[in-house]
């Protein structure tokens, strides 16, 4: 599933190919995504120019400016299995290639999504005020996210720290993989009540969150060339993981057998010896 690092890697990978370009044709082969592709998308987009791409949580924001029109954006979500890549003119679509934006230099921004849990929606006006974005917590790699925030928001809460960390109102984009890995690096038991963790430990946890996400983005950066050309699935990368998906395997730090618990309906692997 595309997590924040994959969405950020996608943004960086496609941005140089689409920014400043005019959209000359829009092809929708399958409009039934998680949200239906808006009926008027083709009409609105043809002739519009693409601005600077940004990302908020796992949403990709593609500003589009038509002549004499108010500011608007495409809000793109990759869902469970979506990906965006740059195809060349004449490169035939494969199965599950649902949407093409054909650009004025012949490149095609092509959306692929076998499970169709992703979507592309039209967003008029200031994107930050869209209800889907307005209530989100800070970005994990921004200055607004730190141990002080985690400590302050968790006081009095008996919720386990792992689902607390995965709450989008606390901080966005810390999915199951990165929550598990960050808690391991910080030496914090994922079952511990969020309200019972000290400020010093939350500072370590915030640093660990930044570390795992930044490493994933850096690693994704080495696969940027996969966003262009005929290589198929772009941008997802296997990271060396310490705990996620390794239940029953030995801890890389102490050798103890990693354990699995279910927290907030999500599988959580941890080392009972290293994480307290
Ligand atoms: Zn261990």
PDB file of C-alpha atoms in Angstrom, residues 9-276:
ATOM      1  CA  UNK A   9       8.570   9.788  -3.994  1.00  0.00           C
ATOM      2  CA  UNK A  10       5.818   9.855  -6.621  1.00  0.00           C
ATOM      3  CA  UNK A  11       5.533  13.635  -6.311  1.00  0.00           C
ATOM      4  CA  UNK A  12       9.284  14.090  -6.759  1.00  0.00           C
ATOM      5  CA  UNK A  13       9.409  11.579  -9.591  1.00  0.00           C
ATOM      6  CA  UNK A  14       6.647  13.015 -11.752  1.00  0.00           C
ATOM      7  CA  UNK A  15       6.966  16.745 -10.911  1.00  0.00           C
ATOM      8  CA  UNK A  16       9.757  17.572 -13.421  1.00  0.00           C
ATOM      9  CA  UNK A  17       7.709  15.966 -16.216  1.00  0.00           C
ATOM     10  CA  UNK A  18       4.363  17.655 -15.565  1.00  0.00           C
ATOM     11  CA  UNK A  19       4.960  21.036 -13.943  1.00  0.00           C
ATOM     12  CA  UNK A  20       4.339  23.942 -16.307  1.00  0.00           C
ATOM     13  CA  UNK A  21       2.884  21.681 -18.992  1.00  0.00           C
ATOM     14  CA  UNK A  22      -0.497  22.165 -20.631  1.00  0.00           C
ATOM     15  CA  UNK A  23      -3.013  19.328 -20.623  1.00  0.00           C
ATOM     16  CA  UNK A  24      -4.111  18.659 -24.211  1.00  0.00           C
ATOM     17  CA  UNK A  25      -6.221  15.557 -23.759  1.00  0.00           C
ATOM     18  CA  UNK A  26      -7.783  13.593 -20.886  1.00  0.00           C
ATOM     19  CA  UNK A  27      -8.675   9.930 -21.291  1.00  0.00           C
ATOM     20  CA  UNK A  28     -10.807   8.208 -18.660  1.00  0.00           C
ATOM     21  CA  UNK A  29     -11.052   4.464 -19.331  1.00  0.00           C
ATOM     22  CA  UNK A  30     -12.576   3.553 -15.983  1.00  0.00           C
ATOM     23  CA  UNK A  31     -14.490   6.264 -14.075  1.00  0.00           C
ATOM     24  CA  UNK A  32     -15.531   4.010 -11.193  1.00  0.00           C
ATOM     25  CA  UNK A  33     -12.722   4.548  -8.720  1.00  0.00           C
ATOM     26  CA  UNK A  34     -13.330   4.889  -4.952  1.00  0.00           C
ATOM     27  CA  UNK A  35     -14.975   8.194  -5.842  1.00  0.00           C
ATOM     28  CA  UNK A  36     -16.311   8.380  -9.388  1.00  0.00           C
ATOM     29  CA  UNK A  37     -14.133  10.464 -11.681  1.00  0.00           C
ATOM     30  CA  UNK A  38     -16.040  13.799 -11.927  1.00  0.00           C
ATOM     31  CA  UNK A  39     -18.140  14.008 -15.104  1.00  0.00           C
ATOM     32  CA  UNK A  40     -16.756  17.376 -16.080  1.00  0.00           C
ATOM     33  CA  UNK A  41     -13.103  16.510 -15.436  1.00  0.00           C
ATOM     34  CA  UNK A  42     -12.212  16.288 -19.122  1.00  0.00           C
ATOM     35  CA  UNK A  43     -13.898  19.591 -19.934  1.00  0.00           C
ATOM     36  CA  UNK A  44     -12.231  21.380 -17.012  1.00  0.00           C
ATOM     37  CA  UNK A  45      -8.746  20.025 -17.613  1.00  0.00           C
ATOM     38  CA  UNK A  46      -8.210  20.312 -21.340  1.00  0.00           C
ATOM     39  CA  UNK A  47      -6.258  23.502 -21.984  1.00  0.00           C
ATOM     40  CA  UNK A  48      -5.326  23.966 -18.320  1.00  0.00           C
ATOM     41  CA  UNK A  49      -1.734  24.287 -17.174  1.00  0.00           C
ATOM     42  CA  UNK A  50      -0.232  22.266 -14.303  1.00  0.00           C
ATOM     43  CA  UNK A  51       1.361  24.188 -11.432  1.00  0.00           C
ATOM     44  CA  UNK A  52       3.757  23.092  -8.678  1.00  0.00           C
ATOM     45  CA  UNK A  53       2.878  19.707  -7.177  1.00  0.00           C
ATOM     46  CA  UNK A  54       2.535  19.328  -3.428  1.00  0.00           C
ATOM     47  CA  UNK A  55       1.630  16.622  -0.972  1.00  0.00           C
ATOM     48  CA  UNK A  56      -0.453  16.655   2.204  1.00  0.00           C
ATOM     49  CA  UNK A  57      -0.482  13.420   4.204  1.00  0.00           C
ATOM     50  CA  UNK A  58      -1.081  10.769   1.514  1.00  0.00           C
ATOM     51  CA  UNK A  59      -2.842  13.167  -0.867  1.00  0.00           C
ATOM     52  CA  UNK A  60      -1.091  14.436  -3.946  1.00  0.00           C
ATOM     53  CA  UNK A  61      -2.191  17.940  -4.955  1.00  0.00           C
ATOM     54  CA  UNK A  62      -1.915  18.891  -8.613  1.00  0.00           C
ATOM     55  CA  UNK A  63      -2.790  22.583  -9.167  1.00  0.00           C
ATOM     56  CA  UNK A  64      -4.370  23.248 -12.537  1.00  0.00           C
ATOM     57  CA  UNK A  65      -4.897  26.723 -13.963  1.00  0.00           C
ATOM     58  CA  UNK A  66      -7.245  27.303 -16.845  1.00  0.00           C
ATOM     59  CA  UNK A  67      -7.209  30.678 -18.542  1.00  0.00           C
ATOM     60  CA  UNK A  68      -9.430  33.209 -16.732  1.00  0.00           C
ATOM     61  CA  UNK A  69     -10.480  30.568 -14.201  1.00  0.00           C
ATOM     62  CA  UNK A  70     -10.172  30.556 -10.418  1.00  0.00           C
ATOM     63  CA  UNK A  71      -7.487  28.412  -8.830  1.00  0.00           C
ATOM     64  CA  UNK A  72      -8.246  24.714  -8.597  1.00  0.00           C
ATOM     65  CA  UNK A  73      -6.431  21.452  -7.986  1.00  0.00           C
ATOM     66  CA  UNK A  74      -6.707  17.786  -8.567  1.00  0.00           C
ATOM     67  CA  UNK A  75      -6.746  15.871  -5.294  1.00  0.00           C
ATOM     68  CA  UNK A  76      -5.204  12.501  -6.027  1.00  0.00           C
ATOM     69  CA  UNK A  77      -5.178   9.566  -3.616  1.00  0.00           C
ATOM     70  CA  UNK A  78      -3.433   6.325  -4.531  1.00  0.00           C
ATOM     71  CA  UNK A  79      -5.634   4.159  -2.302  1.00  0.00           C
ATOM     72  CA  UNK A  80      -4.367   0.600  -1.772  1.00  0.00           C
ATOM     73  CA  UNK A  81      -2.684  -0.107  -5.079  1.00  0.00           C
ATOM     74  CA  UNK A  82      -2.584   3.083  -7.144  1.00  0.00           C
ATOM     75  CA  UNK A  83       0.446   4.491  -8.926  1.00  0.00           C
ATOM     76  CA  UNK A  84       1.228   7.401 -11.219  1.00  0.00           C
ATOM     77  CA  UNK A  85       3.906   7.305 -13.865  1.00  0.00           C
ATOM     78  CA  UNK A  86       5.015   9.060 -17.008  1.00  0.00           C
ATOM     79  CA  UNK A  87       4.271   7.191 -20.227  1.00  0.00           C
ATOM     80  CA  UNK A  88       5.528   8.177 -23.651  1.00  0.00           C
ATOM     81  CA  UNK A  89       3.242   9.190 -26.489  1.00  0.00           C
ATOM     82  CA  UNK A  90       2.094   6.059 -28.269  1.00  0.00           C
ATOM     83  CA  UNK A  91       2.792   3.794 -25.322  1.00  0.00           C
ATOM     84  CA  UNK A  92      -0.326   1.632 -25.154  1.00  0.00           C
ATOM     85  CA  UNK A  93      -2.232   1.438 -21.863  1.00  0.00           C
ATOM     86  CA  UNK A  94      -2.043  -1.755 -19.862  1.00  0.00           C
ATOM     87  CA  UNK A  95      -4.818  -3.358 -17.877  1.00  0.00           C
ATOM     88  CA  UNK A  96      -5.860  -1.139 -14.920  1.00  0.00           C
ATOM     89  CA  UNK A  97      -4.452   2.040 -16.521  1.00  0.00           C
ATOM     90  CA  UNK A  98      -7.602   4.053 -15.773  1.00  0.00           C
ATOM     91  CA  UNK A  99      -6.798   7.728 -16.413  1.00  0.00           C
ATOM     92  CA  UNK A 100      -4.368   9.521 -18.766  1.00  0.00           C
ATOM     93  CA  UNK A 101      -3.507  13.209 -18.779  1.00  0.00           C
ATOM     94  CA  UNK A 102      -1.833  13.838 -22.138  1.00  0.00           C
ATOM     95  CA  UNK A 103       0.556  16.807 -21.972  1.00  0.00           C
ATOM     96  CA  UNK A 104       1.625  19.274 -24.641  1.00  0.00           C
ATOM     97  CA  UNK A 105       5.082  17.696 -25.051  1.00  0.00           C
ATOM     98  CA  UNK A 106       3.579  14.261 -25.714  1.00  0.00           C
ATOM     99  CA  UNK A 107       4.259  12.832 -22.245  1.00  0.00           C
ATOM    100  CA  UNK A 108       1.344  11.161 -20.494  1.00  0.00           C
ATOM    101  CA  UNK A 109       0.644  11.189 -16.763  1.00  0.00           C
ATOM    102  CA  UNK A 110      -0.922   7.751 -16.388  1.00  0.00           C
ATOM    103  CA  UNK A 111      -2.870   6.428 -13.379  1.00  0.00           C
ATOM    104  CA  UNK A 112      -2.794   2.701 -12.707  1.00  0.00           C
ATOM    105  CA  UNK A 113      -4.869   1.101  -9.932  1.00  0.00           C
ATOM    106  CA  UNK A 114      -5.802  -2.608  -9.951  1.00  0.00           C
ATOM    107  CA  UNK A 115      -7.982  -2.459  -6.826  1.00  0.00           C
ATOM    108  CA  UNK A 116      -9.510   0.977  -7.562  1.00  0.00           C
ATOM    109  CA  UNK A 117      -9.468   2.217  -3.954  1.00  0.00           C
ATOM    110  CA  UNK A 118      -7.734   5.383  -5.098  1.00  0.00           C
ATOM    111  CA  UNK A 119      -9.405   8.417  -6.638  1.00  0.00           C
ATOM    112  CA  UNK A 120      -8.890  11.706  -8.403  1.00  0.00           C
ATOM    113  CA  UNK A 121     -11.215  14.529  -7.432  1.00  0.00           C
ATOM    114  CA  UNK A 122     -11.678  18.148  -8.445  1.00  0.00           C
ATOM    115  CA  UNK A 123     -10.977  20.691  -5.751  1.00  0.00           C
ATOM    116  CA  UNK A 124     -12.019  24.296  -6.302  1.00  0.00           C
ATOM    117  CA  UNK A 125     -10.286  27.152  -4.512  1.00  0.00           C
ATOM    118  CA  UNK A 126      -7.883  26.922  -1.594  1.00  0.00           C
ATOM    119  CA  UNK A 127      -6.932  23.259  -1.155  1.00  0.00           C
ATOM    120  CA  UNK A 128      -5.999  23.720   2.507  1.00  0.00           C
ATOM    121  CA  UNK A 129      -9.645  24.515   3.298  1.00  0.00           C
ATOM    122  CA  UNK A 130     -11.025  21.304   1.840  1.00  0.00           C
ATOM    123  CA  UNK A 131     -12.586  19.336   4.739  1.00  0.00           C
ATOM    124  CA  UNK A 132     -10.465  16.306   3.840  1.00  0.00           C
ATOM    125  CA  UNK A 133      -7.302  18.313   4.451  1.00  0.00           C
ATOM    126  CA  UNK A 134      -8.344  20.976   6.970  1.00  0.00           C
ATOM    127  CA  UNK A 135      -8.612  18.642   9.964  1.00  0.00           C
ATOM    128  CA  UNK A 136      -5.322  16.819   9.453  1.00  0.00           C
ATOM    129  CA  UNK A 137      -2.524  17.005  12.002  1.00  0.00           C
ATOM    130  CA  UNK A 138       0.965  18.265  11.109  1.00  0.00           C
ATOM    131  CA  UNK A 139       3.306  16.644   8.615  1.00  0.00           C
ATOM    132  CA  UNK A 140       5.781  14.314  10.363  1.00  0.00           C
ATOM    133  CA  UNK A 141       8.784  15.921   8.643  1.00  0.00           C
ATOM    134  CA  UNK A 142       7.693  19.464   9.551  1.00  0.00           C
ATOM    135  CA  UNK A 143       8.758  21.505  12.561  1.00  0.00           C
ATOM    136  CA  UNK A 144       5.214  21.353  13.944  1.00  0.00           C
ATOM    137  CA  UNK A 145       5.692  17.688  14.788  1.00  0.00           C
ATOM    138  CA  UNK A 146       7.829  16.983  17.829  1.00  0.00           C
ATOM    139  CA  UNK A 147       7.974  15.154  21.146  1.00  0.00           C
ATOM    140  CA  UNK A 148       6.302  18.062  22.926  1.00  0.00           C
ATOM    141  CA  UNK A 149       3.224  17.693  20.719  1.00  0.00           C
ATOM    142  CA  UNK A 150       3.016  13.926  21.295  1.00  0.00           C
ATOM    143  CA  UNK A 151       3.430  14.425  25.030  1.00  0.00           C
ATOM    144  CA  UNK A 152       0.838  17.208  25.282  1.00  0.00           C
ATOM    145  CA  UNK A 153      -1.815  15.408  23.209  1.00  0.00           C
ATOM    146  CA  UNK A 154      -1.396  12.102  25.029  1.00  0.00           C
ATOM    147  CA  UNK A 155      -1.875  13.235  28.627  1.00  0.00           C
ATOM    148  CA  UNK A 156      -4.672  11.319  30.307  1.00  0.00           C
ATOM    149  CA  UNK A 157      -5.080   8.889  27.414  1.00  0.00           C
ATOM    150  CA  UNK A 158      -5.146   5.146  27.978  1.00  0.00           C
ATOM    151  CA  UNK A 159      -5.041   4.339  24.260  1.00  0.00           C
ATOM    152  CA  UNK A 160      -1.974   2.287  23.286  1.00  0.00           C
ATOM    153  CA  UNK A 161       0.840   4.422  21.886  1.00  0.00           C
ATOM    154  CA  UNK A 162       0.864   2.730  18.473  1.00  0.00           C
ATOM    155  CA  UNK A 163      -2.722   3.593  17.441  1.00  0.00           C
ATOM    156  CA  UNK A 164      -2.184   7.014  19.047  1.00  0.00           C
ATOM    157  CA  UNK A 165       0.787   7.599  16.736  1.00  0.00           C
ATOM    158  CA  UNK A 166      -1.244   6.420  13.729  1.00  0.00           C
ATOM    159  CA  UNK A 167      -4.067   8.918  14.435  1.00  0.00           C
ATOM    160  CA  UNK A 168      -4.119  11.497  11.604  1.00  0.00           C
ATOM    161  CA  UNK A 169      -5.196  14.224  14.019  1.00  0.00           C
ATOM    162  CA  UNK A 170      -1.973  13.696  16.008  1.00  0.00           C
ATOM    163  CA  UNK A 171       0.386  13.482  13.016  1.00  0.00           C
ATOM    164  CA  UNK A 172      -0.333  12.457   9.428  1.00  0.00           C
ATOM    165  CA  UNK A 173       1.197   9.744   7.342  1.00  0.00           C
ATOM    166  CA  UNK A 174       2.557   7.409  10.017  1.00  0.00           C
ATOM    167  CA  UNK A 175       1.131   4.149   8.715  1.00  0.00           C
ATOM    168  CA  UNK A 176       1.445   0.706  10.255  1.00  0.00           C
ATOM    169  CA  UNK A 177       4.919  -0.049   8.909  1.00  0.00           C
ATOM    170  CA  UNK A 178       6.478   3.223  10.028  1.00  0.00           C
ATOM    171  CA  UNK A 179       4.732   3.268  13.428  1.00  0.00           C
ATOM    172  CA  UNK A 180       6.066  -0.222  14.176  1.00  0.00           C
ATOM    173  CA  UNK A 181       9.587   0.626  13.005  1.00  0.00           C
ATOM    174  CA  UNK A 182       9.719   3.968  14.850  1.00  0.00           C
ATOM    175  CA  UNK A 183       8.556   2.402  18.118  1.00  0.00           C
ATOM    176  CA  UNK A 184      11.278  -0.220  17.783  1.00  0.00           C
ATOM    177  CA  UNK A 185      13.975   2.416  17.179  1.00  0.00           C
ATOM    178  CA  UNK A 186      12.727   4.435  20.156  1.00  0.00           C
ATOM    179  CA  UNK A 187      12.583   1.315  22.382  1.00  0.00           C
ATOM    180  CA  UNK A 188       8.909   1.848  23.241  1.00  0.00           C
ATOM    181  CA  UNK A 189       6.465  -1.049  23.697  1.00  0.00           C
ATOM    182  CA  UNK A 190       3.587  -0.459  21.231  1.00  0.00           C
ATOM    183  CA  UNK A 191       1.068  -1.593  23.883  1.00  0.00           C
ATOM    184  CA  UNK A 192       2.059   1.055  26.415  1.00  0.00           C
ATOM    185  CA  UNK A 193      -0.652   3.602  27.287  1.00  0.00           C
ATOM    186  CA  UNK A 194       0.059   6.830  25.380  1.00  0.00           C
ATOM    187  CA  UNK A 195      -0.564   8.890  28.526  1.00  0.00           C
ATOM    188  CA  UNK A 196       2.105   7.034  30.504  1.00  0.00           C
ATOM    189  CA  UNK A 197       5.081   7.901  28.302  1.00  0.00           C
ATOM    190  CA  UNK A 198       7.528  10.622  29.347  1.00  0.00           C
ATOM    191  CA  UNK A 199       8.456  13.700  27.336  1.00  0.00           C
ATOM    192  CA  UNK A 200      12.034  12.432  26.913  1.00  0.00           C
ATOM    193  CA  UNK A 201      10.773   9.182  25.366  1.00  0.00           C
ATOM    194  CA  UNK A 202       8.347  11.051  23.110  1.00  0.00           C
ATOM    195  CA  UNK A 203      11.245  13.192  21.872  1.00  0.00           C
ATOM    196  CA  UNK A 204      13.065   9.990  20.928  1.00  0.00           C
ATOM    197  CA  UNK A 205       9.915   8.663  19.261  1.00  0.00           C
ATOM    198  CA  UNK A 206       9.414  11.829  17.181  1.00  0.00           C
ATOM    199  CA  UNK A 207      13.055  11.629  16.059  1.00  0.00           C
ATOM    200  CA  UNK A 208      12.591   7.950  15.167  1.00  0.00           C
ATOM    201  CA  UNK A 209       9.465   8.733  13.099  1.00  0.00           C
ATOM    202  CA  UNK A 210      11.414  11.339  11.125  1.00  0.00           C
ATOM    203  CA  UNK A 211      14.326   8.939  10.700  1.00  0.00           C
ATOM    204  CA  UNK A 212      12.308   6.040   9.285  1.00  0.00           C
ATOM    205  CA  UNK A 213      10.258   8.243   6.947  1.00  0.00           C
ATOM    206  CA  UNK A 214      13.274  10.198   5.699  1.00  0.00           C
ATOM    207  CA  UNK A 215      15.167   6.953   5.061  1.00  0.00           C
ATOM    208  CA  UNK A 216      12.236   5.550   3.082  1.00  0.00           C
ATOM    209  CA  UNK A 217      11.984   8.717   0.980  1.00  0.00           C
ATOM    210  CA  UNK A 218      15.739   8.711   0.329  1.00  0.00           C
ATOM    211  CA  UNK A 219      15.611   5.078  -0.706  1.00  0.00           C
ATOM    212  CA  UNK A 220      12.640   5.778  -2.959  1.00  0.00           C
ATOM    213  CA  UNK A 221      14.670   8.543  -4.548  1.00  0.00           C
ATOM    214  CA  UNK A 222      17.037   5.996  -6.006  1.00  0.00           C
ATOM    215  CA  UNK A 223      14.147   4.482  -7.987  1.00  0.00           C
ATOM    216  CA  UNK A 224      12.934   7.774  -9.502  1.00  0.00           C
ATOM    217  CA  UNK A 225      13.907   6.717 -12.998  1.00  0.00           C
ATOM    218  CA  UNK A 226      11.198   4.051 -12.709  1.00  0.00           C
ATOM    219  CA  UNK A 227       8.584   6.774 -13.016  1.00  0.00           C
ATOM    220  CA  UNK A 228       9.453   7.169 -16.671  1.00  0.00           C
ATOM    221  CA  UNK A 229       9.426   4.601 -19.412  1.00  0.00           C
ATOM    222  CA  UNK A 230       8.073   1.128 -19.789  1.00  0.00           C
ATOM    223  CA  UNK A 231       9.268  -0.590 -16.639  1.00  0.00           C
ATOM    224  CA  UNK A 232       5.788  -0.984 -15.203  1.00  0.00           C
ATOM    225  CA  UNK A 233       5.221  -0.723 -11.476  1.00  0.00           C
ATOM    226  CA  UNK A 234       7.016   2.368 -10.220  1.00  0.00           C
ATOM    227  CA  UNK A 235       8.285   3.642  -6.978  1.00  0.00           C
ATOM    228  CA  UNK A 236       7.578   1.071  -4.309  1.00  0.00           C
ATOM    229  CA  UNK A 237      10.591  -0.215  -2.583  1.00  0.00           C
ATOM    230  CA  UNK A 238      11.509  -2.848  -0.077  1.00  0.00           C
ATOM    231  CA  UNK A 239      13.119  -1.283   2.937  1.00  0.00           C
ATOM    232  CA  UNK A 240      15.202  -3.184   5.391  1.00  0.00           C
ATOM    233  CA  UNK A 241      12.660  -3.505   8.190  1.00  0.00           C
ATOM    234  CA  UNK A 242      13.460  -4.336  11.798  1.00  0.00           C
ATOM    235  CA  UNK A 243      10.072  -5.539  13.013  1.00  0.00           C
ATOM    236  CA  UNK A 244       7.242  -5.060  10.499  1.00  0.00           C
ATOM    237  CA  UNK A 245       6.259  -8.404   8.961  1.00  0.00           C
ATOM    238  CA  UNK A 246       8.923 -10.262  10.965  1.00  0.00           C
ATOM    239  CA  UNK A 247       6.910 -11.896  13.779  1.00  0.00           C
ATOM    240  CA  UNK A 248       8.613 -15.039  15.021  1.00  0.00           C
ATOM    241  CA  UNK A 249      11.961 -13.933  13.576  1.00  0.00           C
ATOM    242  CA  UNK A 250      14.873 -12.987  15.863  1.00  0.00           C
ATOM    243  CA  UNK A 251      15.245  -9.329  16.924  1.00  0.00           C
ATOM    244  CA  UNK A 252      18.131  -7.757  14.991  1.00  0.00           C
ATOM    245  CA  UNK A 253      19.302  -6.028  18.153  1.00  0.00           C
ATOM    246  CA  UNK A 254      19.058  -8.710  20.883  1.00  0.00           C
ATOM    247  CA  UNK A 255      18.114 -11.975  19.143  1.00  0.00           C
ATOM    248  CA  UNK A 256      14.869 -12.497  21.109  1.00  0.00           C
ATOM    249  CA  UNK A 257      11.886 -13.789  19.145  1.00  0.00           C
ATOM    250  CA  UNK A 258       9.717 -10.933  17.860  1.00  0.00           C
ATOM    251  CA  UNK A 259       6.095 -11.012  19.019  1.00  0.00           C
ATOM    252  CA  UNK A 260       2.818 -10.122  17.355  1.00  0.00           C
ATOM    253  CA  UNK A 261      -0.056  -8.276  19.042  1.00  0.00           C
ATOM    254  CA  UNK A 262      -3.188  -6.741  17.574  1.00  0.00           C
ATOM    255  CA  UNK A 263      -3.604  -3.067  18.481  1.00  0.00           C
ATOM    256  CA  UNK A 264      -6.400  -0.934  17.051  1.00  0.00           C
ATOM    257  CA  UNK A 265      -7.198  -3.879  14.717  1.00  0.00           C
ATOM    258  CA  UNK A 266      -3.706  -3.719  13.220  1.00  0.00           C
ATOM    259  CA  UNK A 267      -0.973  -6.314  13.510  1.00  0.00           C
ATOM    260  CA  UNK A 268       1.954  -5.010  15.527  1.00  0.00           C
ATOM    261  CA  UNK A 269       5.282  -6.764  15.740  1.00  0.00           C
ATOM    262  CA  UNK A 270       7.711  -5.810  18.478  1.00  0.00           C
ATOM    263  CA  UNK A 271      10.558  -7.048  20.673  1.00  0.00           C
ATOM    264  CA  UNK A 272       9.432  -7.502  24.265  1.00  0.00           C
ATOM    265  CA  UNK A 273      13.067  -7.331  25.414  1.00  0.00           C
ATOM    266  CA  UNK A 274      14.101  -4.119  23.607  1.00  0.00           C
ATOM    267  CA  UNK A 275      10.775  -2.249  23.799  1.00  0.00           C
ATOM    268  CA  UNK A 276       9.490  -1.198  27.212  1.00  0.00           C
TER     269      UNK A 276
END
